[in-house]
Amino acid sequence: MKAIYVSLLAAAGLLINGAAQADEALAKAKNCMTCHQIATKVVGPAYKDVAKKYAGDKAAEGKLAEKIQKGGSGAWGTVPMPPNNVTPDEAKKLAHWVLSLK
């Protein structure tokens, strides 16, 4: 029984890791990584810094998804983030992924 439980946990980990890699690939495909990196500030903040800033904010995913689609400025300085060519579903996936990078 213990072996089955360990196998199920391992499979779940692979599924989660696979989804995270797919969302990182989406960020690369949509050119998000031109201005953002996971752990390093570039033009915009590092994704881990975004996750840290919004930790515990239950509305963060929706706010970030909207900002990804529409762009914005002021939250991280004076450099504006332009609107991105993403669908609402893609924006939600990207926001969820960014917030998972703790």
mmCIF file with all atom_site columns, C-alpha atoms in Angstrom:
data_model
loop_
_atom_site.group_PDB
_atom_site.id
_atom_site.type_symbol
_atom_site.label_atom_id
_atom_site.label_alt_id
_atom_site.label_comp_id
_atom_site.label_asym_id
_atom_site.label_entity_id
_atom_site.label_seq_id
_atom_site.pdbx_PDB_ins_code
_atom_site.Cartn_x
_atom_site.Cartn_y
_atom_site.Cartn_z
_atom_site.occupancy
_atom_site.B_iso_or_equiv
_atom_site.pdbx_formal_charge
_atom_site.auth_seq_id
_atom_site.auth_comp_id
_atom_site.auth_asym_id
_atom_site.auth_atom_id
_atom_site.pdbx_PDB_model_num
ATOM 1   C CA . MET A 1 1   ? 0.000  0.000  0.000   1.00 0.00 ? 1   MET A CA 1
ATOM 2   C CA . LYS A 1 2   ? 2.855  2.363  0.849   1.00 0.00 ? 2   LYS A CA 1
ATOM 3   C CA . ALA A 1 3   ? 4.421  1.779  -2.579  1.00 0.00 ? 3   ALA A CA 1
ATOM 4   C CA . ILE A 1 4   ? 1.155  2.712  -4.300  1.00 0.00 ? 4   ILE A CA 1
ATOM 5   C CA . TYR A 1 5   ? 0.901  5.910  -2.245  1.00 0.00 ? 5   TYR A CA 1
ATOM 6   C CA . VAL A 1 6   ? 4.495  6.873  -3.088  1.00 0.00 ? 6   VAL A CA 1
ATOM 7   C CA . SER A 1 7   ? 3.853  6.168  -6.777  1.00 0.00 ? 7   SER A CA 1
ATOM 8   C CA . LEU A 1 8   ? 0.725  8.341  -6.758  1.00 0.00 ? 8   LEU A CA 1
ATOM 9   C CA . LEU A 1 9   ? 2.605  11.199 -5.102  1.00 0.00 ? 9   LEU A CA 1
ATOM 10  C CA . ALA A 1 10  ? 5.383  10.930 -7.679  1.00 0.00 ? 10  ALA A CA 1
ATOM 11  C CA . ALA A 1 11  ? 2.874  10.954 -10.543 1.00 0.00 ? 11  ALA A CA 1
ATOM 12  C CA . ALA A 1 12  ? 1.138  14.013 -9.096  1.00 0.00 ? 12  ALA A CA 1
ATOM 13  C CA . GLY A 1 13  ? 4.491  15.760 -8.849  1.00 0.00 ? 13  GLY A CA 1
ATOM 14  C CA . LEU A 1 14  ? 5.222  15.038 -12.495 1.00 0.00 ? 14  LEU A CA 1
ATOM 15  C CA . LEU A 1 15  ? 1.826  16.415 -13.519 1.00 0.00 ? 15  LEU A CA 1
ATOM 16  C CA . ILE A 1 16  ? 2.339  19.603 -11.526 1.00 0.00 ? 16  ILE A CA 1
ATOM 17  C CA . ASN A 1 17  ? 5.884  20.028 -12.819 1.00 0.00 ? 17  ASN A CA 1
ATOM 18  C CA . GLY A 1 18  ? 4.691  19.427 -16.374 1.00 0.00 ? 18  GLY A CA 1
ATOM 19  C CA . ALA A 1 19  ? 2.002  22.107 -16.016 1.00 0.00 ? 19  ALA A CA 1
ATOM 20  C CA . ALA A 1 20  ? 4.535  24.569 -14.608 1.00 0.00 ? 20  ALA A CA 1
ATOM 21  C CA . GLN A 1 21  ? 6.871  23.902 -17.534 1.00 0.00 ? 21  GLN A CA 1
ATOM 22  C CA . ALA A 1 22  ? 3.989  24.406 -19.983 1.00 0.00 ? 22  ALA A CA 1
ATOM 23  C CA . ASP A 1 23  ? 3.143  27.758 -18.386 1.00 0.00 ? 23  ASP A CA 1
ATOM 24  C CA . GLU A 1 24  ? 6.791  28.831 -18.502 1.00 0.00 ? 24  GLU A CA 1
ATOM 25  C CA . ALA A 1 25  ? 6.791  27.856 -22.179 1.00 0.00 ? 25  ALA A CA 1
ATOM 26  C CA . LEU A 1 26  ? 3.686  30.012 -22.658 1.00 0.00 ? 26  LEU A CA 1
ATOM 27  C CA . ALA A 1 27  ? 5.492  32.953 -21.025 1.00 0.00 ? 27  ALA A CA 1
ATOM 28  C CA . LYS A 1 28  ? 8.401  32.437 -23.413 1.00 0.00 ? 28  LYS A CA 1
ATOM 29  C CA . ALA A 1 29  ? 6.113  32.075 -26.439 1.00 0.00 ? 29  ALA A CA 1
ATOM 30  C CA . LYS A 1 30  ? 4.301  35.310 -25.561 1.00 0.00 ? 30  LYS A CA 1
ATOM 31  C CA . ASN A 1 31  ? 7.643  37.143 -25.133 1.00 0.00 ? 31  ASN A CA 1
ATOM 32  C CA . CYS A 1 32  ? 7.042  37.812 -21.415 1.00 0.00 ? 32  CYS A CA 1
ATOM 33  C CA . MET A 1 33  ? 10.578 36.664 -20.667 1.00 0.00 ? 33  MET A CA 1
ATOM 34  C CA . THR A 1 34  ? 11.989 39.554 -22.692 1.00 0.00 ? 34  THR A CA 1
ATOM 35  C CA . CYS A 1 35  ? 11.163 41.943 -19.841 1.00 0.00 ? 35  CYS A CA 1
ATOM 36  C CA . HIS A 1 36  ? 10.792 39.511 -16.917 1.00 0.00 ? 36  HIS A CA 1
ATOM 37  C CA . GLN A 1 37  ? 12.823 36.614 -15.569 1.00 0.00 ? 37  GLN A CA 1
ATOM 38  C CA . ILE A 1 38  ? 11.899 34.163 -12.832 1.00 0.00 ? 38  ILE A CA 1
ATOM 39  C CA . ALA A 1 39  ? 14.433 35.302 -10.232 1.00 0.00 ? 39  ALA A CA 1
ATOM 40  C CA . THR A 1 40  ? 16.081 38.417 -11.701 1.00 0.00 ? 40  THR A CA 1
ATOM 41  C CA . LYS A 1 41  ? 14.718 41.903 -12.348 1.00 0.00 ? 41  LYS A CA 1
ATOM 42  C CA . VAL A 1 42  ? 15.140 42.915 -15.984 1.00 0.00 ? 42  VAL A CA 1
ATOM 43  C CA . VAL A 1 43  ? 12.906 45.708 -17.329 1.00 0.00 ? 43  VAL A CA 1
ATOM 44  C CA . GLY A 1 44  ? 10.070 44.512 -15.132 1.00 0.00 ? 44  GLY A CA 1
ATOM 45  C CA . PRO A 1 45  ? 10.175 42.757 -11.775 1.00 0.00 ? 45  PRO A CA 1
ATOM 46  C CA . ALA A 1 46  ? 11.292 39.181 -11.282 1.00 0.00 ? 46  ALA A CA 1
ATOM 47  C CA . TYR A 1 47  ? 8.342  36.815 -11.207 1.00 0.00 ? 47  TYR A CA 1
ATOM 48  C CA . LYS A 1 48  ? 9.358  35.566 -7.753  1.00 0.00 ? 48  LYS A CA 1
ATOM 49  C CA . ASP A 1 49  ? 9.155  39.166 -6.489  1.00 0.00 ? 49  ASP A CA 1
ATOM 50  C CA . VAL A 1 50  ? 5.656  39.478 -7.954  1.00 0.00 ? 50  VAL A CA 1
ATOM 51  C CA . ALA A 1 51  ? 4.614  36.248 -6.237  1.00 0.00 ? 51  ALA A CA 1
ATOM 52  C CA . LYS A 1 52  ? 6.052  37.492 -2.950  1.00 0.00 ? 52  LYS A CA 1
ATOM 53  C CA . LYS A 1 53  ? 4.320  40.881 -3.206  1.00 0.00 ? 53  LYS A CA 1
ATOM 54  C CA . TYR A 1 54  ? 0.908  39.324 -3.837  1.00 0.00 ? 54  TYR A CA 1
ATOM 55  C CA . ALA A 1 55  ? 1.211  36.353 -1.455  1.00 0.00 ? 55  ALA A CA 1
ATOM 56  C CA . GLY A 1 56  ? -1.973 36.037 0.557   1.00 0.00 ? 56  GLY A CA 1
ATOM 57  C CA . ASP A 1 57  ? -3.992 38.319 -1.747  1.00 0.00 ? 57  ASP A CA 1
ATOM 58  C CA . LYS A 1 58  ? -6.947 36.208 -2.857  1.00 0.00 ? 58  LYS A CA 1
ATOM 59  C CA . ALA A 1 59  ? -7.746 38.630 -5.698  1.00 0.00 ? 59  ALA A CA 1
ATOM 60  C CA . ALA A 1 60  ? -4.162 38.673 -7.018  1.00 0.00 ? 60  ALA A CA 1
ATOM 61  C CA . GLU A 1 61  ? -4.664 36.151 -9.813  1.00 0.00 ? 61  GLU A CA 1
ATOM 62  C CA . GLY A 1 62  ? -7.491 38.164 -11.350 1.00 0.00 ? 62  GLY A CA 1
ATOM 63  C CA . LYS A 1 63  ? -5.622 41.463 -10.944 1.00 0.00 ? 63  LYS A CA 1
ATOM 64  C CA . LEU A 1 64  ? -2.487 40.071 -12.555 1.00 0.00 ? 64  LEU A CA 1
ATOM 65  C CA . ALA A 1 65  ? -4.404 38.409 -15.396 1.00 0.00 ? 65  ALA A CA 1
ATOM 66  C CA . GLU A 1 66  ? -6.045 41.746 -16.180 1.00 0.00 ? 66  GLU A CA 1
ATOM 67  C CA . LYS A 1 67  ? -2.712 43.579 -16.023 1.00 0.00 ? 67  LYS A CA 1
ATOM 68  C CA . ILE A 1 68  ? -1.131 40.964 -18.311 1.00 0.00 ? 68  ILE A CA 1
ATOM 69  C CA . GLN A 1 69  ? -3.853 41.571 -20.888 1.00 0.00 ? 69  GLN A CA 1
ATOM 70  C CA . LYS A 1 70  ? -4.280 45.342 -20.575 1.00 0.00 ? 70  LYS A CA 1
ATOM 71  C CA . GLY A 1 71  ? -0.849 46.445 -19.397 1.00 0.00 ? 71  GLY A CA 1
ATOM 72  C CA . GLY A 1 72  ? -0.284 48.988 -16.669 1.00 0.00 ? 72  GLY A CA 1
ATOM 73  C CA . SER A 1 73  ? 2.169  51.116 -14.759 1.00 0.00 ? 73  SER A CA 1
ATOM 74  C CA . GLY A 1 74  ? 2.948  52.346 -11.291 1.00 0.00 ? 74  GLY A CA 1
ATOM 75  C CA . ALA A 1 75  ? 2.971  49.100 -9.313  1.00 0.00 ? 75  ALA A CA 1
ATOM 76  C CA . TRP A 1 76  ? 6.710  48.535 -9.897  1.00 0.00 ? 76  TRP A CA 1
ATOM 77  C CA . GLY A 1 77  ? 7.965  51.955 -10.939 1.00 0.00 ? 77  GLY A CA 1
ATOM 78  C CA . THR A 1 78  ? 7.544  54.278 -13.870 1.00 0.00 ? 78  THR A CA 1
ATOM 79  C CA . VAL A 1 79  ? 8.234  51.893 -16.771 1.00 0.00 ? 79  VAL A CA 1
ATOM 80  C CA . PRO A 1 80  ? 4.839  50.838 -18.149 1.00 0.00 ? 80  PRO A CA 1
ATOM 81  C CA . MET A 1 81  ? 4.040  47.277 -19.126 1.00 0.00 ? 81  MET A CA 1
ATOM 82  C CA . PRO A 1 82  ? 2.331  47.259 -22.526 1.00 0.00 ? 82  PRO A CA 1
ATOM 83  C CA . PRO A 1 83  ? -0.801 45.193 -23.194 1.00 0.00 ? 83  PRO A CA 1
ATOM 84  C CA . ASN A 1 84  ? -0.015 41.643 -24.231 1.00 0.00 ? 84  ASN A CA 1
ATOM 85  C CA . ASN A 1 85  ? -1.554 39.645 -27.038 1.00 0.00 ? 85  ASN A CA 1
ATOM 86  C CA . VAL A 1 86  ? -2.991 36.864 -24.864 1.00 0.00 ? 86  VAL A CA 1
ATOM 87  C CA . THR A 1 87  ? -6.431 35.383 -24.457 1.00 0.00 ? 87  THR A CA 1
ATOM 88  C CA . PRO A 1 88  ? -8.187 35.663 -21.089 1.00 0.00 ? 88  PRO A CA 1
ATOM 89  C CA . ASP A 1 89  ? -7.430 31.961 -20.476 1.00 0.00 ? 89  ASP A CA 1
ATOM 90  C CA . GLU A 1 90  ? -3.741 32.443 -21.290 1.00 0.00 ? 90  GLU A CA 1
ATOM 91  C CA . ALA A 1 91  ? -3.598 35.488 -18.996 1.00 0.00 ? 91  ALA A CA 1
ATOM 92  C CA . LYS A 1 92  ? -5.100 33.423 -16.145 1.00 0.00 ? 92  LYS A CA 1
ATOM 93  C CA . LYS A 1 93  ? -2.609 30.603 -16.727 1.00 0.00 ? 93  LYS A CA 1
ATOM 94  C CA . LEU A 1 94  ? 0.294  33.036 -16.735 1.00 0.00 ? 94  LEU A CA 1
ATOM 95  C CA . ALA A 1 95  ? -0.927 34.809 -13.583 1.00 0.00 ? 95  ALA A CA 1
ATOM 96  C CA . HIS A 1 96  ? -1.429 31.476 -11.806 1.00 0.00 ? 96  HIS A CA 1
ATOM 97  C CA . TRP A 1 97  ? 2.064  30.346 -12.813 1.00 0.00 ? 97  TRP A CA 1
ATOM 98  C CA . VAL A 1 98  ? 3.715  33.596 -11.697 1.00 0.00 ? 98  VAL A CA 1
ATOM 99  C CA . LEU A 1 99  ? 1.966  33.427 -8.309  1.00 0.00 ? 99  LEU A CA 1
ATOM 100 C CA . SER A 1 100 ? 3.136  29.827 -7.853  1.00 0.00 ? 100 SER A CA 1
ATOM 101 C CA . LEU A 1 101 ? 6.809  30.879 -8.028  1.00 0.00 ? 101 LEU A CA 1
ATOM 102 C CA . LYS A 1 102 ? 7.446  31.353 -4.327  1.00 0.00 ? 102 LYS A CA 1
#
